[in-house]
CSV table of C-alpha atoms in Angstrom, one decimal:
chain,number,residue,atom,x,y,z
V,884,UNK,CA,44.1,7.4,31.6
V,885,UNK,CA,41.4,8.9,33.4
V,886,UNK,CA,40.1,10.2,29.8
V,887,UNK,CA,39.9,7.0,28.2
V,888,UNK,CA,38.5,5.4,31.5
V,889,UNK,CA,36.2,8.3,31.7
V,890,UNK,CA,34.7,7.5,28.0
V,891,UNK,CA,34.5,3.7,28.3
V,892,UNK,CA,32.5,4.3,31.5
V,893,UNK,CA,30.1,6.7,29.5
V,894,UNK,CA,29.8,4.5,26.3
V,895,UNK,CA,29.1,1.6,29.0
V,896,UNK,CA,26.6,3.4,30.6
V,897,UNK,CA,24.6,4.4,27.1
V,898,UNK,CA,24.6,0.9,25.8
V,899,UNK,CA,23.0,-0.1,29.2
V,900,UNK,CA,19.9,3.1,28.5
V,901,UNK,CA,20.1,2.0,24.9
V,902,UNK,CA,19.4,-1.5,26.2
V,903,UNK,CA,17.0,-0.5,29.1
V,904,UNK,CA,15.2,1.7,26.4
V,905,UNK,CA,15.3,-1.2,23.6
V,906,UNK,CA,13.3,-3.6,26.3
V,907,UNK,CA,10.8,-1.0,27.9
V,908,UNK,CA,9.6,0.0,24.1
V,909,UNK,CA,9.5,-4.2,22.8
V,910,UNK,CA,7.5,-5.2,25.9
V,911,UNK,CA,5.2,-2.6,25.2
V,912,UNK,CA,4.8,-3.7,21.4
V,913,UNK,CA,4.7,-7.6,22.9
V,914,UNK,CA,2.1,-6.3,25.6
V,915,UNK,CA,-0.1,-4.8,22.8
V,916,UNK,CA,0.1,-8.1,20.7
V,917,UNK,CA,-0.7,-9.8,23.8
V,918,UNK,CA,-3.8,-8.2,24.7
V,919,UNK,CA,-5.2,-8.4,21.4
V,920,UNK,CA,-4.4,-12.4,20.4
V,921,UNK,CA,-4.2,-14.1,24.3
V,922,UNK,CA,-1.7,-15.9,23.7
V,923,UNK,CA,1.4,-16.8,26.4
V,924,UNK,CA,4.0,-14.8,27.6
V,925,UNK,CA,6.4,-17.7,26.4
V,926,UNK,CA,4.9,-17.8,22.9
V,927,UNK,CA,5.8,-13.8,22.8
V,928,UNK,CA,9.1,-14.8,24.2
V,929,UNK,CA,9.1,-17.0,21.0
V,930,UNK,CA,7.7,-14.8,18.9
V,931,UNK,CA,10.2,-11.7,19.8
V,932,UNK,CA,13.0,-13.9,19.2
V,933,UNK,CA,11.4,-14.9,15.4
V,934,UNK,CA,10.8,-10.9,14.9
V,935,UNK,CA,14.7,-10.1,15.9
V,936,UNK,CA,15.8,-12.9,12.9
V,937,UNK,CA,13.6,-10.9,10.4
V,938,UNK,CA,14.1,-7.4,11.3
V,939,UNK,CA,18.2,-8.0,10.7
V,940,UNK,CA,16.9,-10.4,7.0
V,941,UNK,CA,14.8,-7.4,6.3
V,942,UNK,CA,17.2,-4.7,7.7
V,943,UNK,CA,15.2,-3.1,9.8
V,944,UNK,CA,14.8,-3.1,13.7
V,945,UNK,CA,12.7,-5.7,16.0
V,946,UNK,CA,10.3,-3.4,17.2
V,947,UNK,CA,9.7,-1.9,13.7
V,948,UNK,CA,8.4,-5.5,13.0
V,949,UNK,CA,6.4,-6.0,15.7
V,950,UNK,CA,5.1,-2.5,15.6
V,951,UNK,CA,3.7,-3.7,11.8
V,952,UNK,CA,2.6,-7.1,12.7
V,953,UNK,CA,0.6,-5.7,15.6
V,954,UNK,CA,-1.9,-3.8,12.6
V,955,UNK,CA,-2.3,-7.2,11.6
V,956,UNK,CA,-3.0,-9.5,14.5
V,957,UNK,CA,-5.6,-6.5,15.8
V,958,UNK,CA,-7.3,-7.9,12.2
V,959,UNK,CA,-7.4,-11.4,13.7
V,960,UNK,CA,-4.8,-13.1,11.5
V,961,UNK,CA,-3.0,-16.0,12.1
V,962,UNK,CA,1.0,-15.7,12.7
V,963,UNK,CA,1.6,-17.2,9.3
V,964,UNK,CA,-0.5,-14.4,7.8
V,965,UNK,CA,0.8,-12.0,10.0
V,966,UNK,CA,4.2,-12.8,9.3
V,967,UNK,CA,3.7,-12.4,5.0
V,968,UNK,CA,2.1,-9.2,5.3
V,969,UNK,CA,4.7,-7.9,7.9
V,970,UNK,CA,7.8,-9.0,5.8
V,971,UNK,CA,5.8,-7.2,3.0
V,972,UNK,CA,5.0,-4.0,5.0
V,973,UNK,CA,9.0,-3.6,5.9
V,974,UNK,CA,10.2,-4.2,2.4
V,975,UNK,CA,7.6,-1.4,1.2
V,976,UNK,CA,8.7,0.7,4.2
V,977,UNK,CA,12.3,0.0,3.5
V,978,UNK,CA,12.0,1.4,0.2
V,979,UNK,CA,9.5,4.0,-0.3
V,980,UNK,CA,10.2,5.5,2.7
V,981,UNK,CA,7.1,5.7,4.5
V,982,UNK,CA,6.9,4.5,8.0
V,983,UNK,CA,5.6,0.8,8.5
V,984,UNK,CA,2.6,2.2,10.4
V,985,UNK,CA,1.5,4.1,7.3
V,986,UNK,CA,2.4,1.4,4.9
V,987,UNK,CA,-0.1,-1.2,6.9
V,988,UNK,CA,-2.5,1.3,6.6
V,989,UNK,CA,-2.8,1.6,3.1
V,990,UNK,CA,-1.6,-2.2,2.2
V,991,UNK,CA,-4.6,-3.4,4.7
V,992,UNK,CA,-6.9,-1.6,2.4
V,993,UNK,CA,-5.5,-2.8,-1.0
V,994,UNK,CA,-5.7,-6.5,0.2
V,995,UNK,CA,-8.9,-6.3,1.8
V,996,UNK,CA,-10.4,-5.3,-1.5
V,997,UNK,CA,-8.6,-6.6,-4.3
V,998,UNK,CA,-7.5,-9.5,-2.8
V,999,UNK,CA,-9.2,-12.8,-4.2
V,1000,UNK,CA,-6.5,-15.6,-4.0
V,1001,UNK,CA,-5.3,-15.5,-7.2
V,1002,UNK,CA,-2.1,-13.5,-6.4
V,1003,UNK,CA,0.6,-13.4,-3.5
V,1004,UNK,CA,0.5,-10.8,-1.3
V,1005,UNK,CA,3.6,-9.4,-2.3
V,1006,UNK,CA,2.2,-9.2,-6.0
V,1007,UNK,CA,0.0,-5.8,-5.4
V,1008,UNK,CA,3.0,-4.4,-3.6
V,1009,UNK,CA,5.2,-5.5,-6.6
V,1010,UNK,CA,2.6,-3.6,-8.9
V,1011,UNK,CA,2.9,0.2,-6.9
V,1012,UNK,CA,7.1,0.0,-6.6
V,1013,UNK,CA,7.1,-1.0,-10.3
V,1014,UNK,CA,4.7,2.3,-11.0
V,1015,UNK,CA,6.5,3.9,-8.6
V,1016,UNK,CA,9.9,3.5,-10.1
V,1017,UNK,CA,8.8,3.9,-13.4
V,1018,UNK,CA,6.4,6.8,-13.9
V,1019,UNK,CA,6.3,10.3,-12.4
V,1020,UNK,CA,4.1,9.0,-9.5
V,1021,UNK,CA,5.4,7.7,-6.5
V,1022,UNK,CA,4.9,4.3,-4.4
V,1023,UNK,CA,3.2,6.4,-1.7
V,1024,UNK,CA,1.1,8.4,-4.2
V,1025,UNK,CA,0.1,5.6,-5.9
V,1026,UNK,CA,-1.2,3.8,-2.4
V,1027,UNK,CA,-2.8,6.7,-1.4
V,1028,UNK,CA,-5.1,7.2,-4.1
V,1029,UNK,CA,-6.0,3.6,-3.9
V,1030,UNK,CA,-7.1,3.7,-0.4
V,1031,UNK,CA,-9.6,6.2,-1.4
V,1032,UNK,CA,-11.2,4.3,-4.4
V,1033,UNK,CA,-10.7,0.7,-3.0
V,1034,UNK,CA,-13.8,-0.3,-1.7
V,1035,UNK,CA,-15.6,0.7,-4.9
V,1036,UNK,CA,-12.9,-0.8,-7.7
V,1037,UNK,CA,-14.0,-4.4,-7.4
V,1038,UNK,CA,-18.4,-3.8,-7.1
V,1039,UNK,CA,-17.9,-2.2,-11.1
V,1040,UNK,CA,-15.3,-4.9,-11.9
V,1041,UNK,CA,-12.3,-2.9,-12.3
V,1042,UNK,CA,-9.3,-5.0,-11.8
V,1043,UNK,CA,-6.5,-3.9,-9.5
V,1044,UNK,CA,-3.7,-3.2,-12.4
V,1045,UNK,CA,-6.3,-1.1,-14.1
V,1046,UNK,CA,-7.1,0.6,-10.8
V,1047,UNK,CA,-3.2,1.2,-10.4
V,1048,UNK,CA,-2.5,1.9,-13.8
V,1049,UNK,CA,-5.1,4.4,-14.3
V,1050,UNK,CA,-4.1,6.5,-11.1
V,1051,UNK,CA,-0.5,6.3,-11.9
V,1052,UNK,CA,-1.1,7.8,-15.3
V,1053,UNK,CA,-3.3,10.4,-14.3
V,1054,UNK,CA,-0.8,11.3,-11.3
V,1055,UNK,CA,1.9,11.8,-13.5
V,1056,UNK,CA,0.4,13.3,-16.5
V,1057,UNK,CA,-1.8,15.9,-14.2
V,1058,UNK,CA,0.6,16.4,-11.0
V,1059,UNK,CA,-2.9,16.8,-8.7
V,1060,UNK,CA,-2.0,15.0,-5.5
V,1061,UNK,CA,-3.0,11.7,-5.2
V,1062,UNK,CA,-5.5,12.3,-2.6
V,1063,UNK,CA,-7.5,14.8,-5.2
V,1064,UNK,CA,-7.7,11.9,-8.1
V,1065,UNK,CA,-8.3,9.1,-5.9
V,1066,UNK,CA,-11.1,11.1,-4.7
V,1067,UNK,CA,-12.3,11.7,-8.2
V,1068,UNK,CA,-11.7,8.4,-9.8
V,1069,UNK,CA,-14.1,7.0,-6.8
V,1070,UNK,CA,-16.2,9.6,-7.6
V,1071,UNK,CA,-16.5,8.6,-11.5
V,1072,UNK,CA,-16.7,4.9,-10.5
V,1073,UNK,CA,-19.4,5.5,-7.5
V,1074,UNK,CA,-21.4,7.2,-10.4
V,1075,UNK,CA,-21.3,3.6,-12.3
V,1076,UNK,CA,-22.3,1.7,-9.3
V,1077,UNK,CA,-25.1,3.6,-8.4
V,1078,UNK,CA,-26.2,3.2,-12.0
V,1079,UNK,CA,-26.3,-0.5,-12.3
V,1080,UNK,CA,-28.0,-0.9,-9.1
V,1081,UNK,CA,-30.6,1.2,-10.8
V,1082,UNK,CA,-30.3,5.1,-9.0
V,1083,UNK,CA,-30.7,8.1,-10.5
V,1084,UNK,CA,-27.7,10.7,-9.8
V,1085,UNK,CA,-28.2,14.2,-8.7
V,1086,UNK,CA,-27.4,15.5,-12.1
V,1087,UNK,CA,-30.9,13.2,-13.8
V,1088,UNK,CA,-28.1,11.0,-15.4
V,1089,UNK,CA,-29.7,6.8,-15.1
V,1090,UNK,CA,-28.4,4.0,-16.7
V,1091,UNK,CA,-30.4,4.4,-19.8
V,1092,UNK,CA,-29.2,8.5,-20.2
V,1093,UNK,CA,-25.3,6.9,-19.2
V,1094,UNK,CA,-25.7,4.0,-21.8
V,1095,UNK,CA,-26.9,6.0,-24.8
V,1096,UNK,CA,-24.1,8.6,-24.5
V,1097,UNK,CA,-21.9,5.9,-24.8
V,1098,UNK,CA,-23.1,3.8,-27.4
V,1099,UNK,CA,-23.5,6.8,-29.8
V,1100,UNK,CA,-19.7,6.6,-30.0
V,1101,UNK,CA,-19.5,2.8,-30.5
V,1102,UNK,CA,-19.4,1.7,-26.7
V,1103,UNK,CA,-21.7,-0.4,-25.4
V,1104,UNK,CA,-21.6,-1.1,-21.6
V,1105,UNK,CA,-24.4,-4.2,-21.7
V,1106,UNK,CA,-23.3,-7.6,-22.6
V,1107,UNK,CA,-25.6,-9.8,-25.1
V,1108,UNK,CA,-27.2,-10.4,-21.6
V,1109,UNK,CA,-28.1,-7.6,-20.8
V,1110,UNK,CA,-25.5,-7.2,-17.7
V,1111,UNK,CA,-23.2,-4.6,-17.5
V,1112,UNK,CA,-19.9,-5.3,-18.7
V,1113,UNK,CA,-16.7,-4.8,-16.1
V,1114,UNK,CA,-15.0,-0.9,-16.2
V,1115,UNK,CA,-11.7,-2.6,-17.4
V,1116,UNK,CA,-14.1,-3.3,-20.7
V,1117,UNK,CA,-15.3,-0.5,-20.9
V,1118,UNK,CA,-12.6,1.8,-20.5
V,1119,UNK,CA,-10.5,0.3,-23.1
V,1120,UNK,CA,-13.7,-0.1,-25.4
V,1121,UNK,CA,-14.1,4.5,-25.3
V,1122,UNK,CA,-10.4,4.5,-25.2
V,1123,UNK,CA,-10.7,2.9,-28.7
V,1124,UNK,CA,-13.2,5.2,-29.6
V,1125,UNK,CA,-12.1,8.9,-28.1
V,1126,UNK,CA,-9.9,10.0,-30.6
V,1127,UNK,CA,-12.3,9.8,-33.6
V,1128,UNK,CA,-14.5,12.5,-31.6
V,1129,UNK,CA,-14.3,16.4,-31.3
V,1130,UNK,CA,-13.4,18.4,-28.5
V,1131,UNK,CA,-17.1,19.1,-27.8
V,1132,UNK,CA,-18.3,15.6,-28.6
V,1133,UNK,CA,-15.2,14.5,-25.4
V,1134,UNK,CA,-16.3,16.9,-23.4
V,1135,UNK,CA,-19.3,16.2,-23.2
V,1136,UNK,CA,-19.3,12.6,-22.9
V,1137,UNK,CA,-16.8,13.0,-20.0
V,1138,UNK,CA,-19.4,15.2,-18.0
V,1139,UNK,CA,-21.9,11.9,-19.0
V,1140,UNK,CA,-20.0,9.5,-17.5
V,1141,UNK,CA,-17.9,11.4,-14.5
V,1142,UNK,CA,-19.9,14.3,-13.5
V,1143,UNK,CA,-19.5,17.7,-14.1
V,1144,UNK,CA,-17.2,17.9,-10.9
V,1145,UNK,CA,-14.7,15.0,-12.3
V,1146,UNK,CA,-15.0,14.8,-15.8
V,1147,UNK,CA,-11.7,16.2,-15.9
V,1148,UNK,CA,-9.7,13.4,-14.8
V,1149,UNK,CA,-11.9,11.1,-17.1
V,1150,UNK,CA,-10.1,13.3,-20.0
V,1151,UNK,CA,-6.9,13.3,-18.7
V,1152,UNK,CA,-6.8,9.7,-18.5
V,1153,UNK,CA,-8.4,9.4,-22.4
V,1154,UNK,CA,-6.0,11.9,-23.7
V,1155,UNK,CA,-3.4,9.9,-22.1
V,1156,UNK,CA,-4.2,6.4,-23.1
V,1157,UNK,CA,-0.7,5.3,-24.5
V,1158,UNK,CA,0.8,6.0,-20.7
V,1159,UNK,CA,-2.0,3.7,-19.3
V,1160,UNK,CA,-1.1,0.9,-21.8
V,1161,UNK,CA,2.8,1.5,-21.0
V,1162,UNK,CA,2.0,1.1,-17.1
V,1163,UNK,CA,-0.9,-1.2,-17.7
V,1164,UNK,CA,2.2,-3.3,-19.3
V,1165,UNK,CA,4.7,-2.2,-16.3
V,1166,UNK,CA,1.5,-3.8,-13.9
V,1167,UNK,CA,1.4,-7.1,-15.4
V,1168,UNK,CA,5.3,-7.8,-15.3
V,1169,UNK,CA,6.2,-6.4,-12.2
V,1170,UNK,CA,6.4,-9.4,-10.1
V,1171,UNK,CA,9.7,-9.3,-8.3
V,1172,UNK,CA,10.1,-6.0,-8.3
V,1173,UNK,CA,9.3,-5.1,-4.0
V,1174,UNK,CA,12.2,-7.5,-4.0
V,1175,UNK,CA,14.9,-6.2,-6.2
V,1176,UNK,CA,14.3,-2.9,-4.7
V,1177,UNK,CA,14.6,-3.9,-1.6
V,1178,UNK,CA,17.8,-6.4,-2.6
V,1179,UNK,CA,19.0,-2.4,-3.5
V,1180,UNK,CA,17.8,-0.8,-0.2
V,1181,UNK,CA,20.2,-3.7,1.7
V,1182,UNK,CA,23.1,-2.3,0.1
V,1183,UNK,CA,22.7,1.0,1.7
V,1184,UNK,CA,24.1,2.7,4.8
V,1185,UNK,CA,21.0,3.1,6.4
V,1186,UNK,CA,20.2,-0.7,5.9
V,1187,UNK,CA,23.6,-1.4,7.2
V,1188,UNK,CA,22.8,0.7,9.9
V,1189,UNK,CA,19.5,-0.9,11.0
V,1190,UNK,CA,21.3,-4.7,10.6
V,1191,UNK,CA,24.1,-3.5,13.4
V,1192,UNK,CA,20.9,-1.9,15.3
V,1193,UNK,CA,19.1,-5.5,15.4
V,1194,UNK,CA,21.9,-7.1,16.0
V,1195,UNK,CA,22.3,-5.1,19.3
V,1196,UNK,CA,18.8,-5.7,19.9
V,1197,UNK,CA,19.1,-9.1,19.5
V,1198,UNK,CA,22.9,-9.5,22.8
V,1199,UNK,CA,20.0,-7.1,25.0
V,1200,UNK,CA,16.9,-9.6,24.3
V,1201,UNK,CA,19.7,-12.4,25.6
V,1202,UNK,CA,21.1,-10.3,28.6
V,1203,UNK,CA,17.9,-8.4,29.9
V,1204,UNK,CA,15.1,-9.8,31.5
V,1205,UNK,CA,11.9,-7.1,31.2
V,1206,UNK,CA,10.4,-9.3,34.3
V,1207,UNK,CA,13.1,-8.3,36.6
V,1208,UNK,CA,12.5,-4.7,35.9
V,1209,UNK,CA,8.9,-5.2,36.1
V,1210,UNK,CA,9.9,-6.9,39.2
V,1211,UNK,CA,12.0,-3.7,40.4
């Protein structure tokens, strides 16, 4: 008697530090959010209630979600826009892995650049898990290399599948880290935008030296304009082209139009254009796919684990007040 008194009263008393715990750690996360949107304590009230519903949907926990849709309300979003790029963050967290802290990071950068209206959020998250699943690259490779060519992807008209496609291949045909090709593919394409906006580079290459090595192997980068054509163009126009030329004549090209420190990964891509069509494919269908994964991450343990987690959370949110121990 005494043992099984003995262990109720010790399994009480960790539920009640669980509990104490749960609320010190969510009214620090609703403090945060506080500060930065000035809104009520009874709209946090509000919102910490919505946050519990879709951490347990999303099988996660609540302060997870309002750790992630903190990122977003320091950007001065709306709840309604905080609340699709949260439930977006988790799913990606939920399935690659990666903390939701890390996935806001990167996600913040994708949509901030390649974002123009045309897609749902959830669409360039769809894109990387598709990659991710279905190449030697992972979803956190393939996000990470993003970040590091982002900003510069859309000024040279280089659409975001290409951008994704191209990294992925690259990644999984070259095994560099994805830090080390991001870094070169912004390289390359920094090269191109410096061109068209009329510089010459360190190593004397202009627009007139770039656009001659390229049209004496069939590609022209002008329109019948006289403006530059996008990168998705012109890639796939020297893509057509590269096999029909030596060794040398490649090599030398590359060094053109990527330097002679990234020229490499300019090659690599060329000599692996069939992958790049395959994923460039993979891209273009892949809507859905953040979901099914995560449909497939819900049937886990772990998921299981997390839903009983927010569950609790949700019987201490009802039974502790974080104003009386404030109070205390």
């Amino acid at each position: 008697r005494w043992q099984l008194s003995s262990s109720m009263l010790h399994g009480f008393m960790r539920t009640i530090n669980f509990a104490y715990c749960y609320a010190q750690a969510l009214n620090k996360s609703l403090n945060s959010i506080l500060i930065v949107t000035g809104q009520s304590a009874e709209q946090m009230d509000a919102f910490a209630q919505r946050a519990n519903k879709a951490a347990k949907a999303l099988s996660t926990t609540t302060t997870a979600y309002t750790d992630a849709a903190l990122i977003f309300y320091q950007q001065g979003l709306g709840d309604k826009e905080v609340e699709e790029r949260t439930n977006a963050v988790i799913k990606m967290s939920n399935v690659t892995g990666d903390s939701a802290t890390e996935v806001s990071s990167y996600m913040t950068a994708i949509w901030n650049n390649f974002d123009d209206g045309s897609e749902s959020l959830e669409h360039y998250a769809d894109v990387i898990t598709a990659l991710g699943a279905s190449t030697a690259s992972s979803s956190a490779e393939i996000s990470a290399g993003l970040e590091k060519f982002a900003s510069v992807a859309e000024t040279i008209g280089l659409s975001y599948n290409y951008s994704t496609a191209a990294l992925a291949t690259i990644v999984a045909n070259t095994r560099q880290s994805a830090d080390t090709v991001g870094t070169g593919l912004r390289t390359i394409f920094s090269r191109l935008q410096g061109l068209s906006l009329g510089e010459t580079l360190d190593d004397g290459t202009d627009l007139n030296k770039y656009s001659k090595a390229l049209k004496t192997v069939g590609v022209d980068i002008l329109d019948a304009s006289g403006n530059m054509k996008n990168m998705d163009t012109i890639l796939t126009d020297l893509a057509g082209k590269w096999d029909n030329l030596s060794q040398a004549q490649q090599t030398a090209l590359a060094q053109t139009v990527g330097g002679v420190r990234q020229y490499t990964n300019l090659i690599a891509l060329m000599n692996n254009w069939d992958d790049m069509e395959e994923n460039l494919r993979t891209a273009e269908n892949s809507d859905g796919s953040l979901q099914n994964q995560a449909d497939i991450y819900a049937e886990s343990w772990e998921a299981a684990q997390k839903r009983v987690k927010a569950s609790a959370q949700a019987i201490y949110q009802a039974l502790l007040d974080d104003k009386f121990f404030i109070k205390a």
